[in-house]
CSV table of C-alpha atoms and ligand atoms in Angstrom, one decimal:
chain,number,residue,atom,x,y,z
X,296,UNK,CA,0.0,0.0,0.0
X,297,UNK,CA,1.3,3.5,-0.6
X,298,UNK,CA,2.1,6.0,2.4
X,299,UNK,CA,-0.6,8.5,1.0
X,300,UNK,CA,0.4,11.2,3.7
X,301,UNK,CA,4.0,10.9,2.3
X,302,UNK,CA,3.3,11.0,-1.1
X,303,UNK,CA,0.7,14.0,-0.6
X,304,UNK,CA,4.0,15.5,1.4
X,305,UNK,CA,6.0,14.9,-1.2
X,306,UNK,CA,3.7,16.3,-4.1
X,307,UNK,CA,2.8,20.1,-1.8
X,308,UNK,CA,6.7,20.4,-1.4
X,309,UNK,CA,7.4,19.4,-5.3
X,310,UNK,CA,9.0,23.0,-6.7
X,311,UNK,CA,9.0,21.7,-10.9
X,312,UNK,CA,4.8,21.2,-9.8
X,313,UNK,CA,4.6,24.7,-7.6
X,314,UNK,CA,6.5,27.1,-10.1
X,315,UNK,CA,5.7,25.0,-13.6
X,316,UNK,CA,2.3,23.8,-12.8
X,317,UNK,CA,0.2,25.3,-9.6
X,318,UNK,CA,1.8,29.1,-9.3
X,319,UNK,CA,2.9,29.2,-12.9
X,320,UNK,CA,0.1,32.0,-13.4
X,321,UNK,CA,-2.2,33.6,-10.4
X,322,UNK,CA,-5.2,31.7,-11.9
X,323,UNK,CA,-5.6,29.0,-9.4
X,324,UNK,CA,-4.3,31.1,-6.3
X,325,UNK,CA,-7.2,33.8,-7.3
X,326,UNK,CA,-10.0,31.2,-7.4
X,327,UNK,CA,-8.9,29.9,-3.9
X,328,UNK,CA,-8.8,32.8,-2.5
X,329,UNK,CA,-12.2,34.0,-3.8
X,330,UNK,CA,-14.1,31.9,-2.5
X,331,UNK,CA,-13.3,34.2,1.0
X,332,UNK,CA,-15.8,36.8,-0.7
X,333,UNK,CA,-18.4,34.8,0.7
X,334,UNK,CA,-17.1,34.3,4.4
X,335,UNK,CA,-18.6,36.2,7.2
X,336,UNK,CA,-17.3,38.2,9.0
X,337,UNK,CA,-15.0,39.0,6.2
X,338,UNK,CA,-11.2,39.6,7.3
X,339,UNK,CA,-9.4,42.3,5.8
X,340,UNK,CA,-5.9,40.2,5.9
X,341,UNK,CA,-3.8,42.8,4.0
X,342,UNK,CA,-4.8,45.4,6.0
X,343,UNK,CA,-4.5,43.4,9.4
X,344,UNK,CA,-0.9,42.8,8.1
X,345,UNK,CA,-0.2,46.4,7.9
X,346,UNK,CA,-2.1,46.9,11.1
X,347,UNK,CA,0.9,44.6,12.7
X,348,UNK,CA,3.7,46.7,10.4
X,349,UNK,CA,2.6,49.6,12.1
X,350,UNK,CA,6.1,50.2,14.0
X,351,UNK,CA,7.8,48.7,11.4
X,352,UNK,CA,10.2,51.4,9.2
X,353,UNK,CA,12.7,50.3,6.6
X,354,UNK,CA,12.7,47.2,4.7
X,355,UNK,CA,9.9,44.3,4.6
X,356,UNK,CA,10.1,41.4,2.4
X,357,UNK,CA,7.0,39.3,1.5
X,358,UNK,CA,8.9,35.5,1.0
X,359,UNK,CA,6.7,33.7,-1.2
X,360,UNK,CA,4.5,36.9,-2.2
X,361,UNK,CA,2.5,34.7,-5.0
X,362,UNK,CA,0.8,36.9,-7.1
X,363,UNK,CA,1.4,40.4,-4.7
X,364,UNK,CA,-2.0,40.4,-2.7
X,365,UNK,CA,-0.5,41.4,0.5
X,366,UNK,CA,2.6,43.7,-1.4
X,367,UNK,CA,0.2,45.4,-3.7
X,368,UNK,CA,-2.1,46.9,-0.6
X,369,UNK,CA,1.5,47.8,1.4
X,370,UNK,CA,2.6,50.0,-0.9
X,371,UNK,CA,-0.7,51.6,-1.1
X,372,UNK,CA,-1.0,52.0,2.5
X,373,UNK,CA,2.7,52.1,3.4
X,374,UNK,CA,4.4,54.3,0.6
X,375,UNK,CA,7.7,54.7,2.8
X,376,UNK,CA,8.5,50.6,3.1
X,377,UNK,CA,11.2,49.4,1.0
X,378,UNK,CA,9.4,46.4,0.0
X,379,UNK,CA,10.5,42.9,-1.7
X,380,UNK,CA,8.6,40.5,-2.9
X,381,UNK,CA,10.4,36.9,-3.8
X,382,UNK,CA,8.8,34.0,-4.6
X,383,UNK,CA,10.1,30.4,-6.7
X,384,UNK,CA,7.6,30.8,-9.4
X,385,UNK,CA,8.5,33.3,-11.7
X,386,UNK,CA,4.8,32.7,-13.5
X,387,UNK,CA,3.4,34.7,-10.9
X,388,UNK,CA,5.1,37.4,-10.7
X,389,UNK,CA,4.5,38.8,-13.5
X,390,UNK,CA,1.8,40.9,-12.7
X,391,UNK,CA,2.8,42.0,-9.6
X,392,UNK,CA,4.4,45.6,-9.0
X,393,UNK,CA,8.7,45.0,-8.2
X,394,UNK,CA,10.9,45.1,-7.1
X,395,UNK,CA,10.2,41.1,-7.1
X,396,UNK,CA,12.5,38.5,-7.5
X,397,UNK,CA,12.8,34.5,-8.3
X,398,UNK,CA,14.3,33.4,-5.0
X,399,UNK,CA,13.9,30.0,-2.5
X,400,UNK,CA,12.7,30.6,1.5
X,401,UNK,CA,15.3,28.5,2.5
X,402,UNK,CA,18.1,30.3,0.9
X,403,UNK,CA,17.3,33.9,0.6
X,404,UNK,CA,19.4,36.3,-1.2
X,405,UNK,CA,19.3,38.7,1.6
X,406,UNK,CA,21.8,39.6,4.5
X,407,UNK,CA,21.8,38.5,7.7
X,408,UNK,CA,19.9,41.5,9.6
X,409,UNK,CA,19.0,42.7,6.1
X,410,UNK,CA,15.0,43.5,6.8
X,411,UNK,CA,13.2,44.8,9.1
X,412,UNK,CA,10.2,42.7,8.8
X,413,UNK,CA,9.6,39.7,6.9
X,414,UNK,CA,6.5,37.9,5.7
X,415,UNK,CA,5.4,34.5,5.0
X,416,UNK,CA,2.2,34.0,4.7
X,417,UNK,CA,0.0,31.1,3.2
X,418,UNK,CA,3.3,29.8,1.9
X,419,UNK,CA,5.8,27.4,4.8
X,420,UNK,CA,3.4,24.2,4.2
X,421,UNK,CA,5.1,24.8,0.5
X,422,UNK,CA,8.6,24.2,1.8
X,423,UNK,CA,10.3,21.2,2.1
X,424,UNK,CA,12.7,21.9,5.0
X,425,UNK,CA,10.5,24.1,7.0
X,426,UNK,CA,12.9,24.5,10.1
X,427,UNK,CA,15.4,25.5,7.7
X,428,UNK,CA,13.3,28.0,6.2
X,429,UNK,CA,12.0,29.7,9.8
X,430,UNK,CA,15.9,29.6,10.4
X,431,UNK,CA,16.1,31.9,7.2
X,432,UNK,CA,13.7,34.4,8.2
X,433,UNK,CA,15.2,34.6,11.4
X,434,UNK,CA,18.7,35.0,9.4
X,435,UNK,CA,17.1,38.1,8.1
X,436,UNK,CA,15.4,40.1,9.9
X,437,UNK,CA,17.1,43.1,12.4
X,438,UNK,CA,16.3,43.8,16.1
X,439,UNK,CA,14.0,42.1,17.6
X,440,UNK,CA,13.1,39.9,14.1
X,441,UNK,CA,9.8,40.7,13.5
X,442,UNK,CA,7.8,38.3,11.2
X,443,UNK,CA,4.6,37.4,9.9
X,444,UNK,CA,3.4,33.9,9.0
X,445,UNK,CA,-0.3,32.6,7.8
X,446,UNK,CA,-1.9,29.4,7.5
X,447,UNK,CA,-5.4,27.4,7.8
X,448,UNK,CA,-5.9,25.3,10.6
X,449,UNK,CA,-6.3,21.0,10.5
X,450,UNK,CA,-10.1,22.0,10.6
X,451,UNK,CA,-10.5,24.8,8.4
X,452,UNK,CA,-13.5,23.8,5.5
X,453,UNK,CA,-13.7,20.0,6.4
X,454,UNK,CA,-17.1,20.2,4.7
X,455,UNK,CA,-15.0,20.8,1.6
X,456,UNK,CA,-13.2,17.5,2.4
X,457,UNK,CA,-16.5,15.7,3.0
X,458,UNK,CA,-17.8,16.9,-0.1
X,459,UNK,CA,-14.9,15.7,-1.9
X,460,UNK,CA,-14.8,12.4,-0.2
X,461,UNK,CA,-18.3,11.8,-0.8
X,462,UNK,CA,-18.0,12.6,-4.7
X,463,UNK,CA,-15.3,10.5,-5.1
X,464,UNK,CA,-16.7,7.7,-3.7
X,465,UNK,CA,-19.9,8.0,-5.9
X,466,UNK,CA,-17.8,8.5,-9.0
X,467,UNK,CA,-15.7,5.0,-8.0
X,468,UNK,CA,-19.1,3.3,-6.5
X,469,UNK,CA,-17.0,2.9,-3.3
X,470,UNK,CA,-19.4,4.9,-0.8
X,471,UNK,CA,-16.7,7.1,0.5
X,472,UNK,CA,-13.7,8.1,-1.8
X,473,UNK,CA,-10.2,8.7,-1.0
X,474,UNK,CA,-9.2,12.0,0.7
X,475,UNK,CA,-8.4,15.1,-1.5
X,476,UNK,CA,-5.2,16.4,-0.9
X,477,UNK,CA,-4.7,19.1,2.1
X,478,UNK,CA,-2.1,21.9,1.2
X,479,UNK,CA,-1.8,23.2,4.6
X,480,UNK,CA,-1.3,20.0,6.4
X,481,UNK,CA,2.0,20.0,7.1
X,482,UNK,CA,2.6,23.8,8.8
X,483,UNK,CA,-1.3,24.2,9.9
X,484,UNK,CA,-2.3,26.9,12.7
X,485,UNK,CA,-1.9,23.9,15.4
X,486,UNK,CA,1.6,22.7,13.9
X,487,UNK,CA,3.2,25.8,13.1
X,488,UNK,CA,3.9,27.5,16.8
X,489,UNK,CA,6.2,24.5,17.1
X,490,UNK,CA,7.9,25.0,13.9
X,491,UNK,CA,8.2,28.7,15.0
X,492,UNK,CA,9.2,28.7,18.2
X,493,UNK,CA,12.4,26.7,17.5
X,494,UNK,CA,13.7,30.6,16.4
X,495,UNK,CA,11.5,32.8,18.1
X,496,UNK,CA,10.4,33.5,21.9
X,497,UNK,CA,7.3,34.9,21.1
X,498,UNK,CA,5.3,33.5,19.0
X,499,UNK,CA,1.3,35.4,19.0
X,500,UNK,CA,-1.5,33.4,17.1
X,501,UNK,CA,-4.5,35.8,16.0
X,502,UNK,CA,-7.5,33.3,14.9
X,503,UNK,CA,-9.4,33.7,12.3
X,504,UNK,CA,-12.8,32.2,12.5
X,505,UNK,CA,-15.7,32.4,9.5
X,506,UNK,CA,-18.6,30.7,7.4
X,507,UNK,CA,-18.3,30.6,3.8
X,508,UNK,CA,-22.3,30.6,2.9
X,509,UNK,CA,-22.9,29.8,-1.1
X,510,UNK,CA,-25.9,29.5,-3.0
X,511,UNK,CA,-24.7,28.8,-6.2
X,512,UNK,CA,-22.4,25.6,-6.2
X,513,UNK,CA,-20.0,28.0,-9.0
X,514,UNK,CA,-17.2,29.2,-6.0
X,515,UNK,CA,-17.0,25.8,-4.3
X,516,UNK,CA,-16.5,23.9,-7.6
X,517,UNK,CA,-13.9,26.9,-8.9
X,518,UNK,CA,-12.3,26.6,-4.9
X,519,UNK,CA,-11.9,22.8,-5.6
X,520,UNK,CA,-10.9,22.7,-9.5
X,521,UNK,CA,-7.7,25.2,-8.0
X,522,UNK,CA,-6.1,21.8,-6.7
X,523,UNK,CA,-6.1,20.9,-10.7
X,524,UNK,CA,-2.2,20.7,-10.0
X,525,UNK,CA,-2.3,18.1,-7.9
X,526,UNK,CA,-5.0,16.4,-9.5
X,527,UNK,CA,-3.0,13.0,-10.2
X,528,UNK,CA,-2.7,12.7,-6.1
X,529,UNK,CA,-6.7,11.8,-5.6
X,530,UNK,CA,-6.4,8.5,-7.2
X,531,UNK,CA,-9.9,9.4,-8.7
X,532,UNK,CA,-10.8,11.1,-11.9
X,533,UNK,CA,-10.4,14.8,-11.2
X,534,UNK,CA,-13.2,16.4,-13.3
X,535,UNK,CA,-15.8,13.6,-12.9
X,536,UNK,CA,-15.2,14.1,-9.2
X,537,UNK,CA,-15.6,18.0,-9.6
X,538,UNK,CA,-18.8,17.0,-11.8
X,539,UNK,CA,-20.2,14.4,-9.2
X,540,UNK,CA,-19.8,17.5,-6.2
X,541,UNK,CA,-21.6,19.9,-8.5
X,542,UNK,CA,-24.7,17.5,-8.6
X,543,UNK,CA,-24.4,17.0,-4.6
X,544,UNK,CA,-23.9,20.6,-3.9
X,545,UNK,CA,-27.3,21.5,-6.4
X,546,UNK,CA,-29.3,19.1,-4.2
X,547,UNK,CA,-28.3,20.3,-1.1
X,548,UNK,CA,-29.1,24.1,-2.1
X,549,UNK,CA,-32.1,23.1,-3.6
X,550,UNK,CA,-33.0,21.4,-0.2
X,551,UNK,CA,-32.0,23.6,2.6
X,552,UNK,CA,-31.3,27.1,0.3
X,553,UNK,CA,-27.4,27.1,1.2
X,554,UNK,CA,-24.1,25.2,1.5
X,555,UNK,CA,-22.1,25.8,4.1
X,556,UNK,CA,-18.3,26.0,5.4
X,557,UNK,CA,-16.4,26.4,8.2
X,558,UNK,CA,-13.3,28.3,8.1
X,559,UNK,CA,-10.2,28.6,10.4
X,560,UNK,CA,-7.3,30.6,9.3
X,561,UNK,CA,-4.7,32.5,11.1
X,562,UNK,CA,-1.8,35.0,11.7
X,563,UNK,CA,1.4,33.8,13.4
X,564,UNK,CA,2.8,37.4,15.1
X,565,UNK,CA,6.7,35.8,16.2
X,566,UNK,CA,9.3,38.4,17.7
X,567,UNK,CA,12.6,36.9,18.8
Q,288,LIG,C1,-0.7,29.8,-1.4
Q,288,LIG,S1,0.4,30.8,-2.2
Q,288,LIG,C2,0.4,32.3,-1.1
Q,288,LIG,C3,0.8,33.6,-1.8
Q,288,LIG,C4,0.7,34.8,-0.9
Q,288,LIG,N1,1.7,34.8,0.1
Q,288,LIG,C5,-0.7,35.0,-0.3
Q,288,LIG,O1,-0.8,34.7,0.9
Q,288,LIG,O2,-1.6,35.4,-1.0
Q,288,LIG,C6,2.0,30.1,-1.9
Q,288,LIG,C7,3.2,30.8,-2.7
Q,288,LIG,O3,4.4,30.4,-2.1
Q,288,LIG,C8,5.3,30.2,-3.2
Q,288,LIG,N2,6.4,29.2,-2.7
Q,288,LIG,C9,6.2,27.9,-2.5
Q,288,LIG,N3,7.4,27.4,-2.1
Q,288,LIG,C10,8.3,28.4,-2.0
Q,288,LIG,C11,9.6,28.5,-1.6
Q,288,LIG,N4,10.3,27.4,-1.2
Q,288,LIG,N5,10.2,29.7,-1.6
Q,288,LIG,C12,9.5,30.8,-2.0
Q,288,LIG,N6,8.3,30.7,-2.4
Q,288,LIG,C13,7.6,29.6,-2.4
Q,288,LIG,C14,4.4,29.6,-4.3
Q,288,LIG,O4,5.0,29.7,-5.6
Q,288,LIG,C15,3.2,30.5,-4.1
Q,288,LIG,O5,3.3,31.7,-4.9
């Protein structure tokens, strides 16, 4: 039998699928984070972000920016930050404002005490050698090391999984289907203090709690089509499981007039 865990582990971490395949454009990072449009209460995270870079003058870098969400609304709302934002696909950088650069988290082309703040947000369950990474960050930033992680925790939208699970199994007339993969998995809100702390003696977790309420099945199906990357790890067809959910989700907003999903994100606040 195959060690799925390892193998999803393997294929989350896998930088030829991240930078060719899953961030080689913003398309499938902008679906998944849509689907927030429909959470209540809506979190601002951009601007919570800049709510912690309040003290924060001089450099920031934004380590796996993506496609420049959070270094877009900084240099809106902080016009005097030297901002940088790196990231290992250089697909989805294109469209976002530089300086940016193609650059790894666990070997940044920065000095030791270089920035003032760093940010990694939505991004360490990406890297392989996490410690290494949080040892990088660390590396970087000056005084008292100020830096800002994100992440979703082991419970954030299981009725996505369930959906998913319940899909496949229909699709392989197996009742319930293997698990799709989980991105977050391996540096969730409940795993990353851990990871953290090993650099950092504080370490502040703001929680995030929401619903996602739809009543169109269109957001969850675009929300679940972003894993297309990783579509060989469900050992089920990917699009007649996307199909099968679609059906499922129309009967069960025809029925009770919404689908629902619980959300748990967070921000990581960690000061040496
Ligand atoms: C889920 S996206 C998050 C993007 C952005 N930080 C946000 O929160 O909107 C993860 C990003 O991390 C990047 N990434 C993954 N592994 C990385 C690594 N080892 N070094 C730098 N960036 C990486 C991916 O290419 C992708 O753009």
């Amino acid at each position: 039998m195959t060690d799925l865990s390892a193998a999803h582990d393997a294929a989350v971490t896998d930088r030829m699928r991240l930078a060719g395949s899953a961030y080689s454009s913003d398309r499938d990072l902008a679906a998944r984070q849509s689907l927030y449009r429909w959470q209540t209460p809506r979190y601002d995270l951009p601007g919570m972000v800049a709510e912690q870079l309040a003290g924060v003058q001089g450099r920031v870098v934004d380590v796996g920016c993506g496609n420049g969400r959070f270094v877009q609304r900084l240099r809106e709302v902080r016009p005097d930050l030297g901002l940088l934002g790196l990231d290992i696909a250089s697909g989805i950088l294109a469209g976002v404002p530089g300086p940016v650069a193609v650059a790894d988290a666990t070997r940044l082309p920065l000095a030791t005490g270089g920035v003032d703040a760093a940010l990694a947000l939505h991004m360490l369950y990406h890297v392989g050698d996490i410690p290494q990474a949080v040892r990088e960050l660390s590396r970087v930033v000056a005084g008292d090391g100020l830096v800002i992680a994100s992440t979703n925790s082991d419970r954030d939208k299981a009725e996505l999984d369930e959906l998913w699970q319940r899909a496949a199994g229909d699709v392989l007339g197996t009742g319930r289907g293997p698990a799709r993969i989980s991105l977050s998995a391996r540096f969730s809100l409940e795993k990353a203090p851990a990871f953290l702390e090993e650099e950092f003696g504080s370490v502040r977790t703001i929680e995030l709690p929401g619903t996602i309420t739809v009543r169109d099945p269109g957001p969850v199906i675009a929300h679940m089509a972003s894993y297309r990357a990783w579509a060989d790890q469900h050992d089920v067809p990917f699009d007649a499981t996307l199909e099968r959910a679609r059906t499922i989700l129309l009967d069960h907003i025809a029925r009770r007039g919404a689908f629902e999903v619980t959300c748990l994100g967070g921000i990581l606040v960690c000061r040496r």
